[in-house]
PDB file of C-alpha atoms and ligand atoms in Angstrom:
ATOM      1  CA  MET A   1      22.172  -1.066  36.746  1.00 52.00           C
ATOM      2  CA  THR A   2      25.971  -1.757  35.369  1.00 69.00           C
ATOM      3  CA  ARG A   3      26.010   0.484  32.279  1.00 87.00           C
ATOM      4  CA  PRO A   4      24.714   4.407  32.992  1.00 95.00           C
ATOM      5  CA  ARG A   5      21.689   4.939  30.403  1.00 97.00           C
ATOM      6  CA  VAL A   6      20.526   8.561  28.928  1.00 98.00           C
ATOM      7  CA  MET A   7      16.718   9.003  29.173  1.00 98.00           C
ATOM      8  CA  GLY A   8      16.255  11.425  26.190  1.00 98.00           C
ATOM      9  CA  ILE A   9      13.540  14.326  27.141  1.00 98.00           C
ATOM     10  CA  VAL A  10      10.249  14.498  24.326  1.00 98.00           C
ATOM     11  CA  ASN A  11       7.765  17.194  25.939  1.00 96.00           C
ATOM     12  CA  VAL A  12       4.687  17.034  23.349  1.00 96.00           C
ATOM     13  CA  THR A  13       4.175  20.704  25.770  1.00 94.00           C
ATOM     14  CA  PRO A  14       2.780  23.915  24.786  1.00 93.00           C
ATOM     15  CA  ASP A  15       4.864  25.116  28.069  1.00 91.00           C
ATOM     16  CA  SER A  16       7.593  22.536  29.618  1.00 90.00           C
ATOM     17  CA  PHE A  17      10.121  24.888  30.626  1.00 87.00           C
ATOM     18  CA  SER A  18      13.314  24.599  28.367  1.00 88.00           C
ATOM     19  CA  ASP A  19      11.962  23.673  24.847  1.00 89.00           C
ATOM     20  CA  GLY A  20       8.029  24.244  25.033  1.00 88.00           C
ATOM     21  CA  GLY A  21       6.268  24.212  22.417  1.00 87.00           C
ATOM     22  CA  ARG A  22       8.822  23.162  20.189  1.00 91.00           C
ATOM     23  CA  PHE A  23       7.701  19.816  19.562  1.00 91.00           C
ATOM     24  CA  LEU A  24       3.643  20.405  20.171  1.00 91.00           C
ATOM     25  CA  ASP A  25       3.549  19.657  16.920  1.00 93.00           C
ATOM     26  CA  PRO A  26       3.779  14.925  17.154  1.00 94.00           C
ATOM     27  CA  GLU A  27       4.961  14.346  13.726  1.00 95.00           C
ATOM     28  CA  ARG A  28       8.358  17.361  15.123  1.00 96.00           C
ATOM     29  CA  ALA A  29       8.336  15.609  18.264  1.00 97.00           C
ATOM     30  CA  ILE A  30       8.384  11.342  16.820  1.00 98.00           C
ATOM     31  CA  ALA A  31      11.523  12.610  14.293  1.00 98.00           C
ATOM     32  CA  HIS A  32      12.881  14.730  17.444  1.00 98.00           C
ATOM     33  CA  GLY A  33      13.066  11.174  19.650  1.00 98.00           C
ATOM     34  CA  ARG A  34      14.445   9.705  16.603  1.00 98.00           C
ATOM     35  CA  ARG A  35      17.100  12.480  16.192  1.00 98.00           C
ATOM     36  CA  LEU A  36      17.663  11.566  19.804  1.00 98.00           C
ATOM     37  CA  VAL A  37      17.973   7.435  19.359  1.00 98.00           C
ATOM     38  CA  ALA A  38      20.556   8.019  17.051  1.00 97.00           C
ATOM     39  CA  GLN A  39      22.885  10.503  19.147  1.00 97.00           C
ATOM     40  CA  GLY A  40      22.427   7.945  21.574  1.00 96.00           C
ATOM     41  CA  ALA A  41      19.367   7.336  24.067  1.00 98.00           C
ATOM     42  CA  ASP A  42      18.863   4.590  25.773  1.00 97.00           C
ATOM     43  CA  ILE A  43      15.106   5.303  26.949  1.00 98.00           C
ATOM     44  CA  LEU A  44      13.088   8.369  25.561  1.00 98.00           C
ATOM     45  CA  ASP A  45      10.620  10.008  28.354  1.00 98.00           C
ATOM     46  CA  ILE A  46       7.097  11.218  26.325  1.00 98.00           C
ATOM     47  CA  GLY A  47       5.360  13.394  28.455  1.00 97.00           C
ATOM     48  CA  GLY A  48       2.442  15.832  27.249  1.00 97.00           C
ATOM     49  CA  GLU A  49       2.267  18.033  30.783  1.00 96.00           C
ATOM     50  CA  SER A  50       4.991  20.050  31.830  1.00 95.00           C
ATOM     51  CA  THR A  51       5.728  20.784  35.760  1.00 91.00           C
ATOM     52  CA  ARG A  52       6.889  23.372  35.949  1.00 87.00           C
ATOM     53  CA  PRO A  53       6.207  26.169  38.132  1.00 83.00           C
ATOM     54  CA  GLY A  54       2.853  27.173  37.241  1.00 77.00           C
ATOM     55  CA  ALA A  55       2.206  25.425  34.599  1.00 81.00           C
ATOM     56  CA  GLN A  56      -1.107  24.796  32.999  1.00 81.00           C
ATOM     57  CA  ALA A  57      -3.083  21.764  34.354  1.00 88.00           C
ATOM     58  CA  VAL A  58      -4.143  18.987  31.522  1.00 95.00           C
ATOM     59  CA  SER A  59      -7.114  16.933  31.371  1.00 97.00           C
ATOM     60  CA  ALA A  60      -6.511  13.214  31.048  1.00 97.00           C
ATOM     61  CA  GLU A  61      -7.977  13.300  27.767  1.00 97.00           C
ATOM     62  CA  ASP A  62      -6.012  16.061  26.041  1.00 96.00           C
ATOM     63  CA  GLU A  63      -2.377  14.971  27.141  1.00 97.00           C
ATOM     64  CA  LEU A  64      -3.025  11.826  25.437  1.00 98.00           C
ATOM     65  CA  GLY A  65      -4.536  12.954  22.882  1.00 97.00           C
ATOM     66  CA  ARG A  66      -0.814  15.059  22.838  1.00 97.00           C
ATOM     67  CA  VAL A  67       1.741  12.251  23.308  1.00 98.00           C
ATOM     68  CA  GLY A  68      -0.587   9.385  22.542  1.00 98.00           C
ATOM     69  CA  PRO A  69       0.739   9.215  18.497  1.00 98.00           C
ATOM     70  CA  VAL A  70       4.797   9.992  19.706  1.00 98.00           C
ATOM     71  CA  VAL A  71       4.623   6.989  21.569  1.00 98.00           C
ATOM     72  CA  GLU A  72       3.459   5.322  19.450  1.00 98.00           C
ATOM     73  CA  ALA A  73       5.221   5.897  16.462  1.00 98.00           C
ATOM     74  CA  LEU A  74       8.613   5.760  19.257  1.00 98.00           C
ATOM     75  CA  VAL A  75       8.425   2.955  20.742  1.00 98.00           C
ATOM     76  CA  GLY A  76      11.026   0.387  18.818  1.00 97.00           C
ATOM     77  CA  THR A  77      13.733   2.411  18.544  1.00 98.00           C
ATOM     78  CA  ALA A  78      14.570   2.831  22.301  1.00 98.00           C
ATOM     79  CA  PRO A  79      12.776   1.806  25.365  1.00 98.00           C
ATOM     80  CA  VAL A  80      10.236   3.843  26.247  1.00 98.00           C
ATOM     81  CA  SER A  81       8.860   5.362  29.397  1.00 98.00           C
ATOM     82  CA  ILE A  82       5.957   8.182  29.620  1.00 98.00           C
ATOM     83  CA  ASP A  83       6.839  11.293  32.021  1.00 98.00           C
ATOM     84  CA  THR A  84       3.029  11.148  33.762  1.00 98.00           C
ATOM     85  CA  SER A  85       1.549  11.457  37.047  1.00 98.00           C
ATOM     86  CA  LYS A  86      -2.958   9.598  35.790  1.00 98.00           C
ATOM     87  CA  ALA A  87      -3.013   5.748  35.737  1.00 98.00           C
ATOM     88  CA  LEU A  88      -5.848   6.618  32.124  1.00 98.00           C
ATOM     89  CA  VAL A  89      -2.431   8.181  30.103  1.00 98.00           C
ATOM     90  CA  ALA A  90      -0.088   5.680  31.687  1.00 98.00           C
ATOM     91  CA  ALA A  91      -2.516   3.099  30.612  1.00 98.00           C
ATOM     92  CA  ALA A  92      -2.703   3.982  27.067  1.00 98.00           C
ATOM     93  CA  ALA A  93       1.422   4.287  26.604  1.00 98.00           C
ATOM     94  CA  LEU A  94       2.121   1.012  28.402  1.00 98.00           C
ATOM     95  CA  ASP A  95      -0.907  -0.231  26.001  1.00 98.00           C
ATOM     96  CA  ARG A  96       1.553   1.385  23.039  1.00 98.00           C
ATOM     97  CA  GLY A  97       4.586  -0.181  23.970  1.00 98.00           C
ATOM     98  CA  ALA A  98       5.893   2.122  26.797  1.00 98.00           C
ATOM     99  CA  GLU A  99       8.244   0.319  29.648  1.00 98.00           C
ATOM    100  CA  ILE A 100       8.178   2.621  31.573  1.00 98.00           C
ATOM    101  CA  VAL A 101       6.324   4.553  33.802  1.00 98.00           C
ATOM    102  CA  ASN A 102       7.506   7.941  35.330  1.00 98.00           C
ATOM    103  CA  ASP A 103       5.904   9.989  37.858  1.00 98.00           C
ATOM    104  CA  VAL A 104       6.589  13.347  39.017  1.00 98.00           C
ATOM    105  CA  THR A 105       4.294  12.994  42.388  1.00 97.00           C
ATOM    106  CA  ALA A 106       5.447   8.494  43.123  1.00 98.00           C
ATOM    107  CA  LEU A 107       1.978   7.893  42.645  1.00 98.00           C
ATOM    108  CA  ARG A 108       0.475   9.329  45.572  1.00 97.00           C
ATOM    109  CA  ALA A 109      -1.682  11.659  42.163  1.00 96.00           C
ATOM    110  CA  ASP A 110      -3.644   9.120  41.116  1.00 97.00           C
ATOM    111  CA  PRO A 111      -5.259   6.011  43.045  1.00 97.00           C
ATOM    112  CA  ASP A 112      -4.925   4.341  40.074  1.00 98.00           C
ATOM    113  CA  LEU A 113      -1.964   4.268  39.282  1.00 98.00           C
ATOM    114  CA  ALA A 114       0.720   2.005  41.650  1.00 98.00           C
ATOM    115  CA  GLY A 115      -2.551  -0.915  40.727  1.00 98.00           C
ATOM    116  CA  LEU A 116      -1.559  -0.444  36.778  1.00 98.00           C
ATOM    117  CA  CYS A 117       2.071  -0.474  37.454  1.00 98.00           C
ATOM    118  CA  ALA A 118       2.019  -3.757  39.523  1.00 98.00           C
ATOM    119  CA  GLU A 119      -0.708  -5.240  36.867  1.00 98.00           C
ATOM    120  CA  ARG A 120       1.361  -4.799  33.435  1.00 98.00           C
ATOM    121  CA  GLY A 121       5.251  -5.212  35.594  1.00 98.00           C
ATOM    122  CA  CYS A 122       5.697  -2.764  34.121  1.00 98.00           C
ATOM    123  CA  THR A 123       9.208   0.128  35.133  1.00 98.00           C
ATOM    124  CA  VAL A 124       8.717   3.092  37.521  1.00 98.00           C
ATOM    125  CA  VAL A 125      10.380   5.774  38.621  1.00 98.00           C
ATOM    126  CA  LEU A 126       9.422   8.187  41.471  1.00 98.00           C
ATOM    127  CA  MET A 127      10.550  11.068  41.730  1.00 98.00           C
ATOM    128  CA  HIS A 128      10.202  13.604  45.141  1.00 98.00           C
ATOM    129  CA  MET A 129       8.784  16.342  44.929  1.00 97.00           C
ATOM    130  CA  LEU A 130       7.585  18.670  47.956  1.00 95.00           C
ATOM    131  CA  GLY A 131       4.329  20.274  47.431  1.00 83.00           C
ATOM    132  CA  SER A 132       2.844  20.594  44.220  1.00 83.00           C
ATOM    133  CA  PRO A 133       3.956  22.746  40.826  1.00 82.00           C
ATOM    134  CA  ARG A 134       1.930  24.995  41.859  1.00 80.00           C
ATOM    135  CA  THR A 135       3.688  25.439  45.519  1.00 83.00           C
ATOM    136  CA  MET A 136       6.389  23.687  45.254  1.00 81.00           C
ATOM    137  CA  GLN A 137       8.835  27.022  44.696  1.00 83.00           C
ATOM    138  CA  ASP A 138       6.962  28.818  47.442  1.00 85.00           C
ATOM    139  CA  ASP A 139       9.646  29.247  50.583  1.00 86.00           C
ATOM    140  CA  PRO A 140      10.810  25.279  50.576  1.00 91.00           C
ATOM    141  CA  ARG A 141      12.112  23.789  53.589  1.00 93.00           C
ATOM    142  CA  TYR A 142      13.534  20.629  55.255  1.00 96.00           C
ATOM    143  CA  GLU A 143      16.029  20.098  58.185  1.00 95.00           C
ATOM    144  CA  ASP A 144      18.556  18.289  56.559  1.00 97.00           C
ATOM    145  CA  VAL A 145      17.076  18.227  52.896  1.00 98.00           C
ATOM    146  CA  VAL A 146      19.389  14.764  51.349  1.00 98.00           C
ATOM    147  CA  ASP A 147      17.705  12.353  54.808  1.00 98.00           C
ATOM    148  CA  GLN A 148      13.784  13.524  54.589  1.00 98.00           C
ATOM    149  CA  VAL A 149      14.414  13.295  50.923  1.00 98.00           C
ATOM    150  CA  ARG A 150      15.891   9.355  51.492  1.00 98.00           C
ATOM    151  CA  ARG A 151      12.809   8.771  53.779  1.00 98.00           C
ATOM    152  CA  PHE A 152      10.272   9.747  51.157  1.00 98.00           C
ATOM    153  CA  LEU A 153      11.952   7.857  49.013  1.00 98.00           C
ATOM    154  CA  ALA A 154      11.778   4.493  51.540  1.00 98.00           C
ATOM    155  CA  GLY A 155       8.686   5.010  52.074  1.00 98.00           C
ATOM    156  CA  ARG A 156       6.955   5.437  48.757  1.00 98.00           C
ATOM    157  CA  VAL A 157       9.088   2.728  47.108  1.00 98.00           C
ATOM    158  CA  GLU A 158       6.992   0.605  49.683  1.00 98.00           C
ATOM    159  CA  ALA A 159       3.885   1.984  48.933  1.00 98.00           C
ATOM    160  CA  ALA A 160       5.075   0.588  45.425  1.00 98.00           C
ATOM    161  CA  VAL A 161       5.473  -2.952  46.571  1.00 98.00           C
ATOM    162  CA  SER A 162       2.459  -2.666  48.834  1.00 98.00           C
ATOM    163  CA  ALA A 163       0.863  -2.316  46.219  1.00 98.00           C
ATOM    164  CA  GLY A 164       2.547  -4.902  44.310  1.00 98.00           C
ATOM    165  CA  VAL A 165       5.216  -3.578  42.650  1.00 98.00           C
ATOM    166  CA  ALA A 166       8.233  -5.652  42.139  1.00 98.00           C
ATOM    167  CA  GLU A 167      11.076  -3.624  44.107  1.00 98.00           C
ATOM    168  CA  GLU A 168      13.394  -4.257  40.955  1.00 98.00           C
ATOM    169  CA  ARG A 169      11.582  -2.715  38.536  1.00 98.00           C
ATOM    170  CA  ILE A 170      11.792   0.258  40.670  1.00 98.00           C
ATOM    171  CA  TRP A 171      13.834   3.330  40.074  1.00 98.00           C
ATOM    172  CA  VAL A 172      14.350   6.738  42.297  1.00 98.00           C
ATOM    173  CA  ASP A 173      14.579   9.890  41.504  1.00 98.00           C
ATOM    174  CA  PRO A 174      15.824  12.927  43.957  1.00 98.00           C
ATOM    175  CA  GLY A 175      13.258  15.361  41.781  1.00 98.00           C
ATOM    176  CA  ILE A 176      15.335  18.577  41.175  1.00 98.00           C
ATOM    177  CA  GLY A 177      14.187  21.530  41.461  1.00 96.00           C
ATOM    178  CA  PHE A 178      11.196  20.117  42.464  1.00 96.00           C
ATOM    179  CA  GLY A 179      10.209  22.764  46.029  1.00 96.00           C
ATOM    180  CA  LYS A 180      14.074  22.790  46.998  1.00 97.00           C
ATOM    181  CA  THR A 181      16.157  25.855  46.816  1.00 97.00           C
ATOM    182  CA  VAL A 182      19.683  26.826  44.661  1.00 98.00           C
ATOM    183  CA  GLU A 183      21.289  25.348  48.737  1.00 98.00           C
ATOM    184  CA  HIS A 184      19.273  22.183  48.320  1.00 98.00           C
ATOM    185  CA  ASN A 185      19.787  20.436  44.743  1.00 98.00           C
ATOM    186  CA  LEU A 186      23.433  21.467  45.477  1.00 98.00           C
ATOM    187  CA  GLU A 187      23.662  19.906  48.988  1.00 98.00           C
ATOM    188  CA  LEU A 188      21.728  16.401  46.912  1.00 98.00           C
ATOM    189  CA  LEU A 189      24.094  16.389  44.182  1.00 98.00           C
ATOM    190  CA  ARG A 190      27.055  16.739  47.035  1.00 98.00           C
ATOM    191  CA  ARG A 191      24.940  13.469  49.106  1.00 98.00           C
ATOM    192  CA  LEU A 192      23.370  11.227  45.972  1.00 98.00           C
ATOM    193  CA  GLY A 193      25.270   8.454  47.493  1.00 98.00           C
ATOM    194  CA  GLU A 194      23.155   8.344  50.740  1.00 98.00           C
ATOM    195  CA  ILE A 195      20.079   7.769  48.291  1.00 98.00           C
ATOM    196  CA  ALA A 196      22.072   5.044  45.728  1.00 98.00           C
ATOM    197  CA  THR A 197      21.823   3.100  49.326  1.00 98.00           C
ATOM    198  CA  LEU A 198      18.581   3.244  48.684  1.00 98.00           C
ATOM    199  CA  GLY A 199      19.780   0.514  46.774  1.00 98.00           C
ATOM    200  CA  ARG A 200      17.595   1.578  44.056  1.00 98.00           C
ATOM    201  CA  PRO A 201      19.139   2.785  40.545  1.00 98.00           C
ATOM    202  CA  VAL A 202      19.330   5.993  40.879  1.00 98.00           C
ATOM    203  CA  VAL A 203      17.317   8.656  37.963  1.00 98.00           C
ATOM    204  CA  ILE A 204      18.979  12.502  37.840  1.00 98.00           C
ATOM    205  CA  GLY A 205      17.293  15.435  35.793  1.00 98.00           C
ATOM    206  CA  SER A 206      19.171  18.496  35.857  1.00 98.00           C
ATOM    207  CA  SER A 207      19.020  19.033  32.650  1.00 98.00           C
ATOM    208  CA  ARG A 208      19.112  23.349  31.965  1.00 97.00           C
ATOM    209  CA  LYS A 209      17.644  23.607  35.029  1.00 97.00           C
ATOM    210  CA  ARG A 210      17.365  27.001  36.445  1.00 97.00           C
ATOM    211  CA  PHE A 211      19.842  26.048  39.662  1.00 98.00           C
ATOM    212  CA  LEU A 212      22.312  25.958  36.704  1.00 98.00           C
ATOM    213  CA  GLY A 213      21.411  29.441  35.574  1.00 98.00           C
ATOM    214  CA  GLU A 214      21.487  31.310  38.921  1.00 98.00           C
ATOM    215  CA  ILE A 215      25.535  29.294  40.016  1.00 98.00           C
ATOM    216  CA  THR A 216      26.456  30.140  36.401  1.00 97.00           C
ATOM    217  CA  GLY A 217      24.479  33.256  35.548  1.00 98.00           C
ATOM    218  CA  ARG A 218      23.659  31.321  31.852  1.00 97.00           C
ATOM    219  CA  GLU A 219      20.339  31.448  30.387  1.00 95.00           C
ATOM    220  CA  LEU A 220      18.244  28.430  29.569  1.00 93.00           C
ATOM    221  CA  GLY A 221      20.196  27.636  26.236  1.00 93.00           C
ATOM    222  CA  GLU A 222      23.629  28.328  27.916  1.00 97.00           C
ATOM    223  CA  ARG A 223      22.805  25.973  30.285  1.00 98.00           C
ATOM    224  CA  LEU A 224      25.178  22.432  29.033  1.00 98.00           C
ATOM    225  CA  GLY A 225      28.081  22.881  30.246  1.00 98.00           C
ATOM    226  CA  GLY A 226      26.364  23.284  33.727  1.00 98.00           C
ATOM    227  CA  THR A 227      24.293  20.693  33.332  1.00 98.00           C
ATOM    228  CA  ILE A 228      27.164  18.080  31.870  1.00 98.00           C
ATOM    229  CA  ALA A 229      28.648  19.482  34.827  1.00 98.00           C
ATOM    230  CA  SER A 230      25.996  18.389  37.508  1.00 98.00           C
ATOM    231  CA  ASN A 231      25.505  14.623  35.629  1.00 98.00           C
ATOM    232  CA  VAL A 232      28.821  13.655  35.408  1.00 98.00           C
ATOM    233  CA  LEU A 233      29.440  13.707  39.244  1.00 98.00           C
ATOM    234  CA  ALA A 234      26.280  12.384  39.628  1.00 98.00           C
ATOM    235  CA  LEU A 235      27.810   9.319  38.110  1.00 98.00           C
ATOM    236  CA  ALA A 236      31.079   9.841  39.926  1.00 97.00           C
ATOM    237  CA  ALA A 237      27.866   9.084  43.196  1.00 97.00           C
ATOM    238  CA  GLY A 238      26.013   6.556  41.815  1.00 96.00           C
ATOM    239  CA  ALA A 239      22.931   8.072  39.609  1.00 98.00           C
ATOM    240  CA  ASP A 240      21.870   5.527  37.216  1.00 98.00           C
ATOM    241  CA  VAL A 241      20.315   7.299  34.195  1.00 98.00           C
ATOM    242  CA  PHE A 242      20.202  11.199  32.856  1.00 98.00           C
ATOM    243  CA  ARG A 243      16.909  13.126  31.865  1.00 98.00           C
ATOM    244  CA  VAL A 244      18.891  15.566  29.275  1.00 98.00           C
ATOM    245  CA  HIS A 245      17.798  16.900  26.757  1.00 98.00           C
ATOM    246  CA  ASP A 246      20.993  17.234  24.740  1.00 98.00           C
ATOM    247  CA  VAL A 247      21.419  13.154  25.009  1.00 98.00           C
ATOM    248  CA  ALA A 248      24.660  13.188  22.020  1.00 97.00           C
ATOM    249  CA  GLU A 249      26.989  16.069  24.538  1.00 98.00           C
ATOM    250  CA  ALA A 250      25.479  13.844  27.794  1.00 98.00           C
ATOM    251  CA  ARG A 251      26.356  10.518  26.249  1.00 97.00           C
ATOM    252  CA  GLN A 252      29.621  11.984  25.388  1.00 96.00           C
ATOM    253  CA  ALA A 253      30.533  13.253  29.038  1.00 97.00           C
ATOM    254  CA  LEU A 254      28.721  10.162  30.364  1.00 97.00           C
ATOM    255  CA  ASP A 255      31.598   6.939  27.995  1.00 95.00           C
ATOM    256  CA  ALA A 256      34.532   9.274  28.629  1.00 96.00           C
ATOM    257  CA  ALA A 257      33.668   9.684  32.642  1.00 97.00           C
ATOM    258  CA  GLU A 258      32.811   5.710  33.283  1.00 95.00           C
ATOM    259  CA  ALA A 259      36.203   5.097  31.682  1.00 95.00           C
ATOM    260  CA  ILE A 260      38.293   7.466  33.952  1.00 96.00           C
ATOM    261  CA  LEU A 261      36.409   6.409  36.453  1.00 96.00           C
ATOM    262  CA  GLY A 262      37.466   2.413  35.343  1.00 94.00           C
ATOM    263  CA  ARG A 263      34.344   1.824  35.388  1.00 93.00           C
ATOM    264  CA  ARG A 264      34.638   0.862  31.566  1.00 89.00           C
ATOM    265  CA  ASP A 265      36.921  -0.879  29.264  1.00 89.00           C
ATOM    266  CA  TRP A 266      38.045   2.622  26.941  1.00 87.00           C
ATOM    267  CA  ARG A 267      37.853   0.052  23.698  1.00 89.00           C
ATOM    268  CA  GLU A 268      34.164  -1.773  23.737  1.00 82.00           C
ATOM    269  CA  PRO A 269      33.080   0.831  21.233  1.00 75.00           C
ATOM    270  CA  PRO A 270      31.056   2.897  23.465  1.00 73.00           C
ATOM    271  CA  ARG A 271      27.447   1.960  22.054  1.00 65.00           C
ATOM    272  CA  PRO A 272      23.079   3.045  24.249  1.00 63.00           C
ATOM    273  CA  VAL A 273      22.766   0.126  26.303  1.00 61.00           C
ATOM    274  CA  HIS A 274      19.526   0.334  24.499  1.00 62.00           C
ATOM    275  CA  ALA A 275      21.277  -1.866  20.971  1.00 55.00           C
ATOM    276  CA  ARG A 276      23.843  -4.200  22.920  1.00 45.00           C
TER     277      ARG A 276
HETATM  278  N1  HH2 B   1      12.222  16.651  35.832  1.00 61.43           N
HETATM  279  C1  HH2 B   1      11.492  17.847  34.841  1.00 61.43           C
HETATM  280  C2  HH2 B   1      10.514  16.244  34.460  1.00 61.43           C
HETATM  281  N2  HH2 B   1      10.098  15.362  34.766  1.00 61.43           N
HETATM  282  N3  HH2 B   1      11.202  13.628  35.482  1.00 61.43           N
HETATM  283  C3  HH2 B   1      11.471  12.512  37.197  1.00 61.43           C
HETATM  284  N4  HH2 B   1      11.955  11.810  37.273  1.00 61.43           N
HETATM  285  N5  HH2 B   1      12.775  13.430  36.678  1.00 61.43           N
HETATM  286  C4  HH2 B   1      12.697  14.519  36.744  1.00 61.43           C
HETATM  287  O1  HH2 B   1      14.446  15.798  37.140  1.00 61.43           O
HETATM  288  C5  HH2 B   1      12.103  15.672  35.242  1.00 61.43           C
HETATM  289  C6  HH2 B   1      11.252  14.752  35.654  1.00 61.43           C
HETATM  290  C7  HH2 B   1      10.636  19.012  34.568  1.00 61.43           C
HETATM  291  O2  HH2 B   1      12.187  19.343  32.965  1.00 61.43           O
HETATM  292  P1  HH2 B   1      11.255  19.690  31.813  1.00 61.43           P
HETATM  293  O3  HH2 B   1      10.661  18.156  31.275  1.00 61.43           O
HETATM  294  O4  HH2 B   1      12.623  19.316  30.986  1.00 61.43           O
HETATM  295  O5  HH2 B   1      10.236  20.596  32.016  1.00 61.43           O
HETATM  296  P2  HH2 B   1       8.084  20.252  31.518  1.00 61.43           P
HETATM  297  O6  HH2 B   1       8.645  19.354  33.129  1.00 61.43           O
HETATM  298  O7  HH2 B   1       8.108  21.833  31.951  1.00 61.43           O
HETATM  299  O8  HH2 B   1       7.762  19.489  30.511  1.00 61.43           O
END
């Protein structure tokens, strides 16, 4: 992947950790998605189930009821990613034109999801999580977090390929905040280059997360600066896709950082990748 991509978050949930309830109404979620595209999102990641510790599980029917109309309305404005672990929800989103399945369980939760992705030829994001959302923050331990996350992701890439998913369709994500202490998250970001050696595009989702609050003393709504720092350093270390709530600011920071790193001719107007 040549240019960093900004993946704008559209949470159609009552309980997401940073924006729960704001976009549960489909019209609001759709307007929000359109706004993110106007701000430079290359991808819209639409989710109907919160993964924060202790969040309520949602049935496939309810999840689809939340995201279905939103996916349908936003397809065509930017490539759409469906943030789900359920084959039924993913299939309905792909039917409506979604192109990416973003699964925080890395195809472990639903036995039908890998085959579905293989059959449809969509892009798949495989994310690392220790345990389940309910238990993941109960004293997570690793010998070497980077090594273990890298090995896990390599294993999940192999499993996806065995199920028929084309390797070039797979993106990997170390799962910032999913079964990790502050130290684990920092270590993963510091040594992200080791994850990039898997040879697959790396997705990073640190937007507004708790570890940024802990290291800066900032509340949820005040973590944009920390988010930007994390994304810019992740870019330098080899990340390709940045999952964020605040698209305009992330876009600007990544466009500037790319030019400073000498990876982009600054004379070219920075435009969303999908509009090129
Ligand atoms: N983080 C969240 C959800 N989905 N997907 C990927 N690939 N990587 C991530 O880091 C990631 C993700 C959690 O953030 P958010 O969507 O804002 O909250 P919630 O899960 O509470 O809806």
